[in-house]
CSV table of C-alpha atoms in Angstrom, one decimal:
chain,number,residue,atom,x,y,z
A,1,MET,CA,81.6,-47.6,61.5
A,2,VAL,CA,84.6,-46.7,59.4
A,3,GLY,CA,84.9,-48.9,56.3
A,4,GLN,CA,81.4,-50.1,56.6
A,5,MET,CA,79.5,-49.9,53.3
A,6,ALA,CA,76.6,-47.4,53.2
A,7,ASP,CA,73.0,-48.6,53.2
A,8,PRO,CA,71.9,-49.0,49.6
A,9,GLN,CA,68.4,-47.5,50.4
A,10,SER,CA,70.0,-44.4,51.9
A,11,VAL,CA,72.2,-43.9,48.9
A,12,GLU,CA,69.2,-44.3,46.6
A,13,TYR,CA,67.3,-41.8,48.6
A,14,ALA,CA,70.2,-39.3,48.5
A,15,VAL,CA,70.5,-39.7,44.7
A,16,VAL,CA,66.7,-39.2,44.2
A,17,ALA,CA,66.8,-36.1,46.4
A,18,LEU,CA,69.7,-34.7,44.4
A,19,LEU,CA,68.0,-35.3,41.1
A,20,GLU,CA,64.9,-33.5,42.3
A,21,ARG,CA,66.9,-30.5,43.4
A,22,VAL,CA,68.7,-30.4,40.1
A,23,ASP,CA,65.4,-30.6,38.3
A,24,ALA,CA,64.0,-27.8,40.4
A,25,LEU,CA,67.0,-25.6,39.7
A,26,ARG,CA,66.7,-26.3,35.9
A,27,ARG,CA,63.0,-25.2,36.1
A,28,GLY,CA,64.1,-21.9,37.6
A,29,GLY,CA,63.4,-22.5,41.3
A,30,SER,CA,65.7,-22.4,44.2
A,31,GLY,CA,65.6,-26.2,44.8
A,32,SER,CA,65.2,-25.8,48.5
A,33,SER,CA,61.8,-27.3,48.5
A,34,PRO,CA,60.1,-30.0,46.4
A,35,TYR,CA,56.7,-28.4,46.9
A,36,PRO,CA,55.3,-25.7,44.6
A,37,ALA,CA,55.1,-22.2,45.9
A,38,PRO,CA,51.6,-21.3,47.3
A,39,ARG,CA,49.3,-19.4,45.0
A,40,PRO,CA,48.5,-15.8,46.0
A,41,THR,CA,44.9,-15.0,47.0
A,42,VAL,CA,42.6,-13.1,44.7
A,43,GLN,CA,43.0,-9.9,46.7
A,44,ALA,CA,46.7,-10.2,46.7
A,45,GLU,CA,47.0,-10.9,43.1
A,46,LEU,CA,44.7,-8.0,42.1
A,47,ARG,CA,47.1,-5.7,44.0
A,48,THR,CA,50.2,-6.6,42.1
A,49,LEU,CA,51.5,-4.6,39.3
A,50,GLU,CA,52.7,-7.7,37.5
A,51,PHE,CA,49.1,-8.9,37.2
A,52,TRP,CA,47.9,-5.8,35.5
A,53,ARG,CA,51.0,-5.6,33.3
A,54,ALA,CA,50.3,-9.2,32.1
A,55,THR,CA,46.6,-8.4,31.5
A,56,ILE,CA,47.4,-5.3,29.4
A,57,SER,CA,50.0,-7.2,27.5
A,58,GLU,CA,47.4,-9.9,26.5
A,59,CYS,CA,45.1,-7.0,25.3
A,60,LEU,CA,47.9,-5.4,23.3
A,61,ALA,CA,49.1,-8.7,21.8
A,62,THR,CA,45.6,-9.7,20.6
A,63,PHE,CA,45.1,-6.1,19.3
A,64,PHE,CA,48.2,-6.3,17.2
A,65,LEU,CA,47.5,-9.8,16.0
A,66,VAL,CA,44.0,-9.1,14.7
A,67,PHE,CA,45.0,-5.8,13.2
A,68,VAL,CA,48.0,-7.3,11.3
A,69,VAL,CA,46.5,-10.5,10.2
A,70,CYS,CA,43.2,-9.0,9.0
A,71,GLY,CA,45.0,-6.1,7.5
A,72,ALA,CA,47.4,-8.3,5.5
A,73,GLY,CA,44.4,-10.4,4.3
A,74,ALA,CA,42.4,-7.4,3.3
A,75,GLY,CA,45.3,-5.8,1.4
A,76,ALA,CA,46.0,-8.9,-0.5
A,77,SER,CA,42.3,-9.4,-1.3
A,78,GLY,CA,42.0,-5.9,-2.6
A,79,GLY,CA,45.2,-5.9,-4.7
A,80,ALA,CA,44.9,-4.6,-8.3
A,81,GLY,CA,44.9,-7.2,-11.0
A,82,ALA,CA,44.2,-10.1,-8.8
A,83,SER,CA,41.4,-12.3,-9.8
A,84,GLY,CA,40.2,-15.9,-9.5
A,85,ALA,CA,42.6,-18.5,-8.1
A,86,THR,CA,45.5,-16.0,-8.0
A,87,HIS,CA,43.4,-13.6,-5.9
A,88,ASN,CA,42.6,-16.3,-3.4
A,89,ASN,CA,46.0,-17.7,-3.2
A,90,GLY,CA,47.5,-14.3,-2.6
A,91,ALA,CA,45.1,-13.6,0.2
A,92,LEU,CA,45.7,-17.0,1.7
A,93,LEU,CA,49.5,-16.7,1.6
A,94,ALA,CA,49.5,-13.1,3.0
A,95,THR,CA,47.2,-14.0,5.8
A,96,ALA,CA,49.2,-17.1,6.8
A,97,LEU,CA,52.6,-15.3,6.7
A,98,ALA,CA,51.2,-12.4,8.7
A,99,ALA,CA,49.9,-14.7,11.4
A,100,GLY,CA,53.1,-16.6,11.7
A,101,PHE,CA,55.5,-13.8,11.7
A,102,CYS,CA,53.3,-11.6,13.9
A,103,MET,CA,52.8,-14.3,16.5
A,104,ALA,CA,56.5,-15.0,16.6
A,105,THR,CA,57.2,-11.3,17.1
A,106,LEU,CA,54.6,-10.9,19.7
A,107,TYR,CA,55.9,-13.8,21.8
A,108,GLN,CA,59.4,-12.1,21.8
A,109,CYS,CA,57.7,-8.8,23.0
A,110,PHE,CA,55.2,-10.1,25.5
A,111,GLY,CA,56.2,-13.7,26.3
A,112,HIS,CA,58.3,-12.8,29.4
A,113,ILE,CA,55.3,-10.7,30.7
A,114,SER,CA,52.2,-12.6,30.2
A,115,GLY,CA,53.2,-15.6,28.0
A,116,ALA,CA,51.7,-13.9,24.9
A,117,HIS,CA,48.8,-16.3,24.7
A,118,ALA,CA,46.8,-13.9,22.4
A,119,ASN,CA,44.2,-16.8,22.2
A,120,PRO,CA,41.6,-17.8,24.6
A,121,ALA,CA,42.2,-21.5,23.8
A,122,VAL,CA,45.8,-21.2,25.0
A,123,THR,CA,44.7,-19.3,28.1
A,124,ALA,CA,42.2,-22.0,28.9
A,125,ALA,CA,44.8,-24.7,28.5
A,126,MET,CA,47.2,-22.8,30.8
A,127,ALA,CA,44.4,-22.6,33.4
A,128,VAL,CA,43.5,-26.3,33.2
A,129,THR,CA,47.2,-27.3,33.6
A,130,ARG,CA,47.4,-24.8,36.5
A,131,ASN,CA,50.1,-22.7,35.0
A,132,ILE,CA,48.0,-19.5,35.7
A,133,THR,CA,45.3,-18.9,38.2
A,134,PRO,CA,41.6,-18.9,37.3
A,135,LEU,CA,41.4,-15.1,38.0
A,136,ARG,CA,44.3,-14.5,35.6
A,137,ALA,CA,42.7,-16.7,33.0
A,138,LEU,CA,39.4,-14.8,33.3
A,139,MET,CA,41.1,-11.5,32.9
A,140,PHE,CA,43.3,-12.7,30.1
A,141,VAL,CA,40.3,-13.9,28.0
A,142,THR,CA,38.4,-10.6,28.7
A,143,ALA,CA,41.5,-8.6,27.6
A,144,GLN,CA,41.9,-10.8,24.5
A,145,CYS,CA,38.3,-10.2,23.5
A,146,GLY,CA,38.7,-6.4,24.0
A,147,GLY,CA,41.9,-6.3,22.2
A,148,GLY,CA,40.6,-8.3,19.2
A,149,ILE,CA,37.5,-6.1,18.9
A,150,ALA,CA,39.7,-3.0,19.2
A,151,GLY,CA,42.0,-4.2,16.5
A,152,ALA,CA,39.1,-5.0,14.1
A,153,ALA,CA,37.5,-1.7,14.8
A,154,LEU,CA,40.7,0.3,14.1
A,155,LEU,CA,41.2,-1.6,10.8
A,156,TYR,CA,37.6,-1.0,9.8
A,157,GLY,CA,38.0,2.7,10.7
A,158,VAL,CA,41.2,3.3,8.8
A,159,THR,CA,40.0,1.7,5.6
A,160,VAL,CA,37.6,3.2,3.1
A,161,PRO,CA,33.9,2.7,4.1
A,162,GLY,CA,32.4,-0.2,2.3
A,163,TYR,CA,35.9,-1.5,1.5
A,164,PRO,CA,35.0,-4.9,-0.3
A,165,ALA,CA,38.3,-6.6,0.7
A,166,LEU,CA,37.3,-6.7,4.3
A,167,ALA,CA,34.3,-8.9,3.4
A,168,SER,CA,36.5,-11.2,1.3
A,169,ILE,CA,39.1,-12.1,3.9
A,170,ALA,CA,37.2,-15.2,5.0
A,171,PRO,CA,34.3,-16.0,2.8
A,172,HIS,CA,31.4,-17.6,4.4
A,173,PRO,CA,31.7,-21.4,4.0
A,174,GLY,CA,28.1,-22.0,2.9
A,175,HIS,CA,28.7,-25.7,2.1
A,176,MET,CA,30.2,-26.4,5.5
A,177,SER,CA,27.9,-27.3,8.4
A,178,ALA,CA,28.3,-25.8,11.8
A,179,TRP,CA,29.8,-29.1,13.1
A,180,GLU,CA,32.3,-29.3,10.3
A,181,ARG,CA,33.5,-25.8,11.0
A,182,PHE,CA,33.7,-26.6,14.7
A,183,GLY,CA,35.7,-29.8,14.0
A,184,VAL,CA,38.2,-27.9,11.9
A,185,GLU,CA,38.7,-25.2,14.5
A,186,LEU,CA,38.9,-27.7,17.3
A,187,ILE,CA,41.8,-29.7,15.6
A,188,LEU,CA,43.7,-26.6,14.7
A,189,SER,CA,43.3,-25.0,18.2
A,190,PHE,CA,44.5,-28.3,19.7
A,191,LEU,CA,47.6,-28.1,17.5
A,192,LEU,CA,48.2,-24.5,18.6
A,193,VAL,CA,47.8,-25.3,22.2
A,194,LEU,CA,50.1,-28.4,22.0
A,195,THR,CA,52.7,-26.4,20.2
A,196,TYR,CA,52.6,-23.6,22.8
A,197,CYS,CA,52.8,-26.0,25.7
A,198,GLY,CA,55.6,-27.9,24.2
A,199,ALA,CA,57.6,-24.8,23.1
A,200,THR,CA,57.4,-23.1,26.5
A,201,ASP,CA,58.1,-26.2,28.6
A,202,GLY,CA,61.0,-25.5,30.9
A,203,HIS,CA,62.8,-28.8,30.0
A,204,ARG,CA,63.1,-27.6,26.4
A,205,ARG,CA,64.8,-24.2,27.1
A,206,ALA,CA,68.1,-25.5,25.6
A,207,LEU,CA,66.4,-25.9,22.2
A,208,GLY,CA,66.1,-22.0,21.9
A,209,SER,CA,63.3,-19.5,21.8
A,210,ALA,CA,59.7,-20.7,21.6
A,211,GLY,CA,58.7,-17.8,19.2
A,212,PRO,CA,59.6,-19.4,15.9
A,213,ALA,CA,57.8,-22.7,16.9
A,214,ILE,CA,54.6,-20.8,17.9
A,215,GLY,CA,54.8,-18.6,14.8
A,216,ALA,CA,55.2,-21.7,12.5
A,217,ALA,CA,52.3,-23.3,14.1
A,218,TYR,CA,50.1,-20.2,13.6
A,219,LEU,CA,51.3,-20.1,9.9
A,220,ALA,CA,50.5,-23.7,9.3
A,221,CYS,CA,47.0,-23.6,11.0
A,222,THR,CA,46.1,-20.4,9.1
A,223,LEU,CA,47.1,-22.0,5.8
A,224,VAL,CA,44.9,-24.9,6.5
A,225,SER,CA,41.9,-22.9,7.9
A,226,VAL,CA,41.7,-20.2,5.2
A,227,SER,CA,42.4,-22.7,2.4
A,228,ILE,CA,39.5,-24.9,3.6
A,229,LEU,CA,37.2,-21.9,3.8
A,230,LEU,CA,38.2,-20.7,0.3
A,231,GLU,CA,37.9,-24.2,-1.3
A,232,ARG,CA,34.5,-25.0,0.3
A,233,SER,CA,33.1,-21.6,-0.4
A,234,SER,CA,33.9,-21.9,-4.0
A,235,ILE,CA,32.0,-25.2,-4.5
């Protein structure tokens, strides 16, 4: 009837539906359905060019990350005139800066293709949260391992045989037990994954690119990790 007030429940339902549609649009969807799009089958995903582009991107990203970070650490460790604490501090700073800036750059290059995980821990987290399929996670980890091995092999090949700086990038922490090393890596990996998930969240797009945040996390974690290794190995 004209002039009759609308049912409060129907108004509330309309408001909730409108907010859900706005949220779907903000996430990049069409907003036509509140349900997520169905996942492709394994056979269908293997036939897509996007799947293989993403896999190759992960391989390249990990290749560049390992080559740049290890190369920076080796170059700083083998610098002339460096000795003692100055030698270690230079290698630590060079490795951390290389990790941070390289990861920020790689995210800008490959983030829109594969997410630029370049880390099996990040890929595993994306698979657990169902942001990627199990098949894609398996292929990403395989590509990351292959890219990391290739990057290390190329660095070893282009340096002088027996180059002592390669062995001094990360001294063996003889005074740290296996559980201590595992605990350090677990905490730092959790921080990296948490930063990646938070920086790439669709609700935070207005805050800018995720590259600087991810790069800063890698820089900080590398500083902590390498400094602990250097300190404990010198005891």
